[in-house]
Amino acid sequence: MAKSAVELQEAVIRFADDSGTGMQVSGDQFANTSALFGNDLSTLPDFPAEIRAPAGTLHGISSFQVRFSSKDIHTPGDQVDVLIAMNPAALKMSLHLVKPNGIILTNEPSFNSAKNLRLAGYDQNPLETSDLDKYQVITVDMIDLTNKALEEFAKLEEEKDRLSKKEIDRAKNMFALGMVFWLFNRPLEHTVKWIQTYFDRPNRRKYIEPNIAALKAGHIYAEATDLFAASYEVKPAILQPGKYRNINGNTGLAFGLLAASQKSGLPLFYSGYPITPASAILHELASYKRFGARTFQAEDEIAAMCAAVGAAYGGSLAVTASSGPGIALKQEALSLAISVELPMIVCNIQRGGPSTGLPTKTEQSDLFQAIGGRHGESPLPVLATSRPSDCFDVIYEAARIAVKYMTPVLLLSDGYLGNGTEPWPIPDLSSLPDIQPQFAADPEGFEPYSRDPATLARPWAVPGTPGLEHRIGGLEKEDGSGNVSYDSDNHEKMTLYRAEKVQRVAREIPPTKVDGDPEGDLLILGWGSSYGSIRAATDQLLAKGSSVARVHLRWLNPLPNDLGEILKRFKRILIPEMNLGQLRHYIRAKYLIDAEGFNKVQGQPIFASEIVCKAESMLDEQKRGASAINESCTNAHARRFRI
């Protein structure tokens, strides 16, 4: 008898296993298949910093969470419907996220290993205790089943084509993926094509058929057995008309740069030094030489920054990117770019710090560094992306502002956005705003530091243009002529020019959008990757009848001209951040408003449920006239380590 299919509005799946065992691949393939099916989706890859972290350990677990839905969603989900836990450590690291009665699919042999149990901190096999009674636990010997499915590949006559037991065991991630594809009525064809393409290289083609066989075997096994009482179906979402593709934030940044280069006619030059999680931008752009993109991997962060300064001086759309530690190294040369007033873009894909910190975990802790991290008075525009699909628009805007105002622009993203994915509507290039570089060409009356009266931008005089020879460098320049000047009044004048130029960028910022009540009890103010959680939380609060609204900032320097007036309409301001309150300090100093924070510094995104709990606590306090903080909604980590 055919099993019934239960229709769901959405589902959250989390794939988890040791790093290097293919769980990122399994999760990514499920996400891509769901995107092609037409679901709205959001993903959260999470992996250790080590290339091969110690197997079986808690800190060596790699996971990939995907939420897919028939409606509009904004986060990868606070809780998990289905957990694929391939060993005890994977179970322990993710169990707290699983909903009551959620499905836990486990790989039985790994739970029979005393070593694995010890490394995960279990005294006994959790599958044999009452600890998992509130979940639907499904135990499968994926190793044995994968070996049986691929038995023929271990007996091939040609040694070069024959698979070892270790190679066969590695296909268990495809077996697990096949089971999950059946569970959610997803087709196999997309992943089959991906396998055929990915392994279509010398010495790797022998893995094509075995991986396809393992995928199909998992699908057949789930269908033929009584492990699952039903399968599930999440129908396609109703999206705005247009062409879509699944995109992560770093790819969105790369595509935005390519679009800005094409639109402006400026050659794109990207220089970088490998660093997680920013390296993917360099990798992506390196494959687009056909569009004139030139990429340069420098010997260190300082060289990458200096190369970008040189490229900007030479008339290119110059870009460099890094994460917090690398941005720190770039700051002196970035100050040079501010002093000589050259257009360029610097991207900071933030990660946990300080120092090397948490290289593969996300954080929003570089706002202070972005706004005031350089020496001297050296302001520059700062923007922040909010979603993977938003990255294209934000970096395109950064390029437009850099060229128009002749200034470096700093863009903030983070690891959550850089690696996370969601559907992206592919824009029509002709619909994008114009980017019009104004190169100096007439030597008559030319002065390198004369200024456009509207933008205060100086001329962009490309080296080699006849009659436009001029001084350049880090020493203070004389207003107009650009000659080296130590005059005190001139220094103050040039400092004010540079500051005022950045402030005039605020004229480009559209009116701030307030979602929810235009005035009321509580405004939730955010920036960066907290967007999805803040939006979901605000929607939940509004549905309950609370007097709340949200504002999410794209521009952090300068701030929108109308922000101060908006903040005054609300009795209380809540600012959720993945730091200890950097925007909160900034807003308090700027507007003398006693904003309150919800701060989480765990290398993980803020959950919508955490914001809802904090907001409801503040609203309750307001009604009671109380000042005490309700500790019940503060996340467990913060409670445990409150100082």
PDB file of N, CA, C and O in Angstrom, residues 404-456:
ATOM      1  N   LYS A 404      30.980  58.308  -7.576  1.00  0.00           N
ATOM      2  CA  LYS A 404      30.367  59.637  -7.606  1.00  0.00           C
ATOM      3  C   LYS A 404      31.041  60.600  -6.635  1.00  0.00           C
ATOM      4  O   LYS A 404      31.229  61.782  -6.947  1.00  0.00           O
ATOM      5  N   TYR A 405      31.407  60.090  -5.449  1.00  0.00           N
ATOM      6  CA  TYR A 405      31.954  60.960  -4.404  1.00  0.00           C
ATOM      7  C   TYR A 405      33.468  60.850  -4.272  1.00  0.00           C
ATOM      8  O   TYR A 405      34.047  61.501  -3.403  1.00  0.00           O
ATOM      9  N   MET A 406      34.105  60.066  -5.112  1.00  0.00           N
ATOM     10  CA  MET A 406      35.562  59.894  -5.067  1.00  0.00           C
ATOM     11  C   MET A 406      36.028  59.590  -3.647  1.00  0.00           C
ATOM     12  O   MET A 406      36.771  60.345  -3.007  1.00  0.00           O
ATOM     13  N   THR A 407      35.583  58.437  -3.154  1.00  0.00           N
ATOM     14  CA  THR A 407      35.930  58.039  -1.796  1.00  0.00           C
ATOM     15  C   THR A 407      35.948  56.526  -1.688  1.00  0.00           C
ATOM     16  O   THR A 407      35.181  55.854  -2.383  1.00  0.00           O
ATOM     17  N   PRO A 408      36.789  55.966  -0.835  1.00  0.00           N
ATOM     18  CA  PRO A 408      36.637  54.548  -0.513  1.00  0.00           C
ATOM     19  C   PRO A 408      35.317  54.327   0.223  1.00  0.00           C
ATOM     20  O   PRO A 408      34.853  55.187   0.968  1.00  0.00           O
ATOM     21  N   VAL A 409      34.707  53.179   0.009  1.00  0.00           N
ATOM     22  CA  VAL A 409      33.479  52.787   0.690  1.00  0.00           C
ATOM     23  C   VAL A 409      33.716  51.430   1.327  1.00  0.00           C
ATOM     24  O   VAL A 409      34.277  50.528   0.698  1.00  0.00           O
ATOM     25  N   LEU A 410      33.287  51.276   2.577  1.00  0.00           N
ATOM     26  CA  LEU A 410      33.467  50.011   3.278  1.00  0.00           C
ATOM     27  C   LEU A 410      32.124  49.297   3.393  1.00  0.00           C
ATOM     28  O   LEU A 410      31.129  49.900   3.827  1.00  0.00           O
ATOM     29  N   LEU A 411      32.093  48.041   2.992  1.00  0.00           N
ATOM     30  CA  LEU A 411      30.873  47.232   3.041  1.00  0.00           C
ATOM     31  C   LEU A 411      31.026  46.135   4.078  1.00  0.00           C
ATOM     32  O   LEU A 411      32.030  45.425   4.101  1.00  0.00           O
ATOM     33  N   LEU A 412      30.015  45.996   4.938  1.00  0.00           N
ATOM     34  CA  LEU A 412      30.014  44.964   5.972  1.00  0.00           C
ATOM     35  C   LEU A 412      29.049  43.843   5.605  1.00  0.00           C
ATOM     36  O   LEU A 412      27.857  44.078   5.374  1.00  0.00           O
ATOM     37  N   SER A 413      29.570  42.632   5.547  1.00  0.00           N
ATOM     38  CA  SER A 413      28.756  41.430   5.458  1.00  0.00           C
ATOM     39  C   SER A 413      29.231  40.530   6.593  1.00  0.00           C
ATOM     40  O   SER A 413      29.938  40.973   7.492  1.00  0.00           O
ATOM     41  N   ASP A 414      28.872  39.261   6.601  1.00  0.00           N
ATOM     42  CA  ASP A 414      29.415  38.342   7.610  1.00  0.00           C
ATOM     43  C   ASP A 414      29.324  36.907   7.114  1.00  0.00           C
ATOM     44  O   ASP A 414      28.784  36.643   6.028  1.00  0.00           O
ATOM     45  N   GLY A 415      29.862  35.987   7.899  1.00  0.00           N
ATOM     46  CA  GLY A 415      29.928  34.598   7.472  1.00  0.00           C
ATOM     47  C   GLY A 415      28.573  33.979   7.241  1.00  0.00           C
ATOM     48  O   GLY A 415      28.402  33.145   6.342  1.00  0.00           O
ATOM     49  N   TYR A 416      27.581  34.348   8.041  1.00  0.00           N
ATOM     50  CA  TYR A 416      26.219  33.840   7.875  1.00  0.00           C
ATOM     51  C   TYR A 416      25.671  34.226   6.511  1.00  0.00           C
ATOM     52  O   TYR A 416      25.112  33.403   5.776  1.00  0.00           O
ATOM     53  N   LEU A 417      25.843  35.487   6.122  1.00  0.00           N
ATOM     54  CA  LEU A 417      25.367  35.956   4.827  1.00  0.00           C
ATOM     55  C   LEU A 417      26.236  35.439   3.693  1.00  0.00           C
ATOM     56  O   LEU A 417      25.742  35.064   2.625  1.00  0.00           O
ATOM     57  N   GLY A 418      27.556  35.430   3.921  1.00  0.00           N
ATOM     58  CA  GLY A 418      28.474  35.020   2.855  1.00  0.00           C
ATOM     59  C   GLY A 418      28.274  33.589   2.418  1.00  0.00           C
ATOM     60  O   GLY A 418      28.381  33.268   1.227  1.00  0.00           O
ATOM     61  N   ASN A 419      27.982  32.686   3.367  1.00  0.00           N
ATOM     62  CA  ASN A 419      27.823  31.269   3.054  1.00  0.00           C
ATOM     63  C   ASN A 419      26.373  30.839   2.921  1.00  0.00           C
ATOM     64  O   ASN A 419      26.082  29.828   2.278  1.00  0.00           O
ATOM     65  N   GLY A 420      25.449  31.568   3.550  1.00  0.00           N
ATOM     66  CA  GLY A 420      24.038  31.206   3.481  1.00  0.00           C
ATOM     67  C   GLY A 420      23.453  31.501   2.117  1.00  0.00           C
ATOM     68  O   GLY A 420      23.955  32.350   1.368  1.00  0.00           O
ATOM     69  N   THR A 421      22.381  30.795   1.762  1.00  0.00           N
ATOM     70  CA  THR A 421      21.772  30.949   0.442  1.00  0.00           C
ATOM     71  C   THR A 421      20.285  31.252   0.553  1.00  0.00           C
ATOM     72  O   THR A 421      19.640  30.954   1.554  1.00  0.00           O
ATOM     73  N   GLU A 422      19.751  31.834  -0.521  1.00  0.00           N
ATOM     74  CA  GLU A 422      18.320  32.045  -0.679  1.00  0.00           C
ATOM     75  C   GLU A 422      18.049  32.352  -2.149  1.00  0.00           C
ATOM     76  O   GLU A 422      18.972  32.656  -2.916  1.00  0.00           O
ATOM     77  N   PRO A 423      16.793  32.261  -2.602  1.00  0.00           N
ATOM     78  CA  PRO A 423      16.487  32.600  -3.995  1.00  0.00           C
ATOM     79  C   PRO A 423      16.743  34.075  -4.272  1.00  0.00           C
ATOM     80  O   PRO A 423      16.472  34.938  -3.434  1.00  0.00           O
ATOM     81  N   TRP A 424      17.258  34.345  -5.454  1.00  0.00           N
ATOM     82  CA  TRP A 424      17.601  35.720  -5.851  1.00  0.00           C
ATOM     83  C   TRP A 424      16.986  36.000  -7.218  1.00  0.00           C
ATOM     84  O   TRP A 424      17.262  35.281  -8.181  1.00  0.00           O
ATOM     85  N   PRO A 425      16.145  37.024  -7.334  1.00  0.00           N
ATOM     86  CA  PRO A 425      15.612  37.393  -8.647  1.00  0.00           C
ATOM     87  C   PRO A 425      16.692  38.075  -9.485  1.00  0.00           C
ATOM     88  O   PRO A 425      17.228  39.111  -9.084  1.00  0.00           O
ATOM     89  N   ILE A 426      17.025  37.493 -10.604  1.00  0.00           N
ATOM     90  CA  ILE A 426      18.104  38.032 -11.447  1.00  0.00           C
ATOM     91  C   ILE A 426      17.636  39.352 -12.059  1.00  0.00           C
ATOM     92  O   ILE A 426      16.630  39.401 -12.766  1.00  0.00           O
ATOM     93  N   PRO A 427      18.336  40.457 -11.799  1.00  0.00           N
ATOM     94  CA  PRO A 427      17.875  41.757 -12.289  1.00  0.00           C
ATOM     95  C   PRO A 427      18.223  41.979 -13.760  1.00  0.00           C
ATOM     96  O   PRO A 427      19.128  41.343 -14.311  1.00  0.00           O
ATOM     97  N   ASP A 428      17.500  42.887 -14.360  1.00  0.00           N
ATOM     98  CA  ASP A 428      17.802  43.345 -15.714  1.00  0.00           C
ATOM     99  C   ASP A 428      18.874  44.434 -15.596  1.00  0.00           C
ATOM    100  O   ASP A 428      18.667  45.438 -14.905  1.00  0.00           O
ATOM    101  N   LEU A 429      20.005  44.227 -16.244  1.00  0.00           N
ATOM    102  CA  LEU A 429      21.117  45.172 -16.130  1.00  0.00           C
ATOM    103  C   LEU A 429      20.698  46.586 -16.518  1.00  0.00           C
ATOM    104  O   LEU A 429      21.145  47.571 -15.925  1.00  0.00           O
ATOM    105  N   SER A 430      19.801  46.686 -17.486  1.00  0.00           N
ATOM    106  CA  SER A 430      19.381  48.016 -17.949  1.00  0.00           C
ATOM    107  C   SER A 430      18.584  48.774 -16.898  1.00  0.00           C
ATOM    108  O   SER A 430      18.455  49.998 -16.963  1.00  0.00           O
ATOM    109  N   SER A 431      18.029  48.047 -15.920  1.00  0.00           N
ATOM    110  CA  SER A 431      17.222  48.702 -14.889  1.00  0.00           C
ATOM    111  C   SER A 431      18.059  49.236 -13.729  1.00  0.00           C
ATOM    112  O   SER A 431      17.539  49.943 -12.866  1.00  0.00           O
ATOM    113  N   LEU A 432      19.343  48.904 -13.690  1.00  0.00           N
ATOM    114  CA  LEU A 432      20.190  49.334 -12.587  1.00  0.00           C
ATOM    115  C   LEU A 432      20.555  50.812 -12.726  1.00  0.00           C
ATOM    116  O   LEU A 432      20.681  51.326 -13.842  1.00  0.00           O
ATOM    117  N   PRO A 433      20.742  51.514 -11.620  1.00  0.00           N
ATOM    118  CA  PRO A 433      21.120  52.936 -11.694  1.00  0.00           C
ATOM    119  C   PRO A 433      22.436  53.117 -12.450  1.00  0.00           C
ATOM    120  O   PRO A 433      23.321  52.259 -12.414  1.00  0.00           O
ATOM    121  N   ASP A 434      22.556  54.241 -13.125  1.00  0.00           N
ATOM    122  CA  ASP A 434      23.786  54.534 -13.867  1.00  0.00           C
ATOM    123  C   ASP A 434      24.947  54.770 -12.906  1.00  0.00           C
ATOM    124  O   ASP A 434      24.775  55.300 -11.809  1.00  0.00           O
ATOM    125  N   ILE A 435      26.121  54.365 -13.338  1.00  0.00           N
ATOM    126  CA  ILE A 435      27.375  54.706 -12.659  1.00  0.00           C
ATOM    127  C   ILE A 435      28.222  55.434 -13.688  1.00  0.00           C
ATOM    128  O   ILE A 435      28.631  54.844 -14.697  1.00  0.00           O
ATOM    129  N   GLN A 436      28.461  56.719 -13.459  1.00  0.00           N
ATOM    130  CA  GLN A 436      29.103  57.554 -14.471  1.00  0.00           C
ATOM    131  C   GLN A 436      30.400  58.158 -13.939  1.00  0.00           C
ATOM    132  O   GLN A 436      30.396  59.214 -13.302  1.00  0.00           O
ATOM    133  N   PRO A 437      31.523  57.490 -14.186  1.00  0.00           N
ATOM    134  CA  PRO A 437      32.807  58.068 -13.764  1.00  0.00           C
ATOM    135  C   PRO A 437      33.101  59.351 -14.533  1.00  0.00           C
ATOM    136  O   PRO A 437      32.833  59.443 -15.737  1.00  0.00           O
ATOM    137  N   GLN A 438      33.618  60.330 -13.825  1.00  0.00           N
ATOM    138  CA  GLN A 438      33.952  61.610 -14.444  1.00  0.00           C
ATOM    139  C   GLN A 438      35.472  61.766 -14.440  1.00  0.00           C
ATOM    140  O   GLN A 438      36.062  62.273 -13.493  1.00  0.00           O
ATOM    141  N   PHE A 439      36.100  61.321 -15.523  1.00  0.00           N
ATOM    142  CA  PHE A 439      37.552  61.441 -15.628  1.00  0.00           C
ATOM    143  C   PHE A 439      37.930  62.847 -16.086  1.00  0.00           C
ATOM    144  O   PHE A 439      37.311  63.405 -17.002  1.00  0.00           O
ATOM    145  N   ALA A 440      38.925  63.411 -15.439  1.00  0.00           N
ATOM    146  CA  ALA A 440      39.454  64.703 -15.884  1.00  0.00           C
ATOM    147  C   ALA A 440      40.165  64.517 -17.220  1.00  0.00           C
ATOM    148  O   ALA A 440      40.859  63.519 -17.428  1.00  0.00           O
ATOM    149  N   ALA A 441      39.971  65.465 -18.129  1.00  0.00           N
ATOM    150  CA  ALA A 441      40.595  65.359 -19.451  1.00  0.00           C
ATOM    151  C   ALA A 441      41.197  66.679 -19.925  1.00  0.00           C
ATOM    152  O   ALA A 441      42.147  66.686 -20.711  1.00  0.00           O
ATOM    153  N   ASP A 442      40.667  67.806 -19.450  1.00  0.00           N
ATOM    154  CA  ASP A 442      41.096  69.118 -19.929  1.00  0.00           C
ATOM    155  C   ASP A 442      42.188  69.673 -19.022  1.00  0.00           C
ATOM    156  O   ASP A 442      41.946  69.948 -17.841  1.00  0.00           O
ATOM    157  N   PRO A 443      43.394  69.860 -19.532  1.00  0.00           N
ATOM    158  CA  PRO A 443      44.476  70.383 -18.686  1.00  0.00           C
ATOM    159  C   PRO A 443      44.313  71.861 -18.323  1.00  0.00           C
ATOM    160  O   PRO A 443      44.923  72.329 -17.363  1.00  0.00           O
ATOM    161  N   GLU A 444      43.465  72.577 -19.071  1.00  0.00           N
ATOM    162  CA  GLU A 444      43.318  74.009 -18.804  1.00  0.00           C
ATOM    163  C   GLU A 444      42.624  74.225 -17.463  1.00  0.00           C
ATOM    164  O   GLU A 444      41.492  73.782 -17.238  1.00  0.00           O
ATOM    165  N   GLY A 445      43.318  74.889 -16.557  1.00  0.00           N
ATOM    166  CA  GLY A 445      42.774  75.189 -15.241  1.00  0.00           C
ATOM    167  C   GLY A 445      42.674  73.981 -14.323  1.00  0.00           C
ATOM    168  O   GLY A 445      42.035  74.062 -13.271  1.00  0.00           O
ATOM    169  N   PHE A 446      43.313  72.885 -14.707  1.00  0.00           N
ATOM    170  CA  PHE A 446      43.206  71.662 -13.905  1.00  0.00           C
ATOM    171  C   PHE A 446      43.907  71.823 -12.559  1.00  0.00           C
ATOM    172  O   PHE A 446      45.041  72.280 -12.478  1.00  0.00           O
ATOM    173  N   GLU A 447      43.212  71.463 -11.506  1.00  0.00           N
ATOM    174  CA  GLU A 447      43.796  71.351 -10.174  1.00  0.00           C
ATOM    175  C   GLU A 447      43.331  70.024  -9.575  1.00  0.00           C
ATOM    176  O   GLU A 447      42.124  69.736  -9.561  1.00  0.00           O
ATOM    177  N   PRO A 448      44.254  69.204  -9.089  1.00  0.00           N
ATOM    178  CA  PRO A 448      43.877  67.863  -8.627  1.00  0.00           C
ATOM    179  C   PRO A 448      42.957  67.857  -7.410  1.00  0.00           C
ATOM    180  O   PRO A 448      42.293  66.859  -7.156  1.00  0.00           O
ATOM    181  N   TYR A 449      42.921  68.952  -6.650  1.00  0.00           N
ATOM    182  CA  TYR A 449      42.043  68.997  -5.490  1.00  0.00           C
ATOM    183  C   TYR A 449      41.020  70.134  -5.578  1.00  0.00           C
ATOM    184  O   TYR A 449      40.554  70.648  -4.569  1.00  0.00           O
ATOM    185  N   SER A 450      40.648  70.476  -6.814  1.00  0.00           N
ATOM    186  CA  SER A 450      39.438  71.291  -6.963  1.00  0.00           C
ATOM    187  C   SER A 450      38.245  70.364  -6.706  1.00  0.00           C
ATOM    188  O   SER A 450      38.379  69.142  -6.762  1.00  0.00           O
ATOM    189  N   ARG A 451      37.075  70.923  -6.408  1.00  0.00           N
ATOM    190  CA  ARG A 451      35.978  70.066  -5.953  1.00  0.00           C
ATOM    191  C   ARG A 451      34.665  70.361  -6.664  1.00  0.00           C
ATOM    192  O   ARG A 451      34.361  71.521  -6.978  1.00  0.00           O
ATOM    193  N   ASP A 452      33.912  69.289  -6.873  1.00  0.00           N
ATOM    194  CA  ASP A 452      32.549  69.421  -7.364  1.00  0.00           C
ATOM    195  C   ASP A 452      31.725  70.087  -6.255  1.00  0.00           C
ATOM    196  O   ASP A 452      31.726  69.612  -5.111  1.00  0.00           O
ATOM    197  N   PRO A 453      31.039  71.180  -6.560  1.00  0.00           N
ATOM    198  CA  PRO A 453      30.333  71.900  -5.493  1.00  0.00           C
ATOM    199  C   PRO A 453      29.224  71.079  -4.826  1.00  0.00           C
ATOM    200  O   PRO A 453      28.876  71.340  -3.673  1.00  0.00           O
ATOM    201  N   ALA A 454      28.665  70.098  -5.520  1.00  0.00           N
ATOM    202  CA  ALA A 454      27.571  69.299  -4.948  1.00  0.00           C
ATOM    203  C   ALA A 454      28.087  68.145  -4.105  1.00  0.00           C
ATOM    204  O   ALA A 454      27.602  67.896  -3.001  1.00  0.00           O
ATOM    205  N   THR A 455      29.089  67.426  -4.621  1.00  0.00           N
ATOM    206  CA  THR A 455      29.554  66.214  -3.937  1.00  0.00           C
ATOM    207  C   THR A 455      30.868  66.397  -3.201  1.00  0.00           C
ATOM    208  O   THR A 455      31.259  65.539  -2.406  1.00  0.00           O
ATOM    209  N   LEU A 456      31.577  67.473  -3.465  1.00  0.00           N
ATOM    210  CA  LEU A 456      32.931  67.729  -2.959  1.00  0.00           C
ATOM    211  C   LEU A 456      33.952  66.718  -3.483  1.00  0.00           C
ATOM    212  O   LEU A 456      35.053  66.601  -2.948  1.00  0.00           O
TER     213      LEU A 456
END
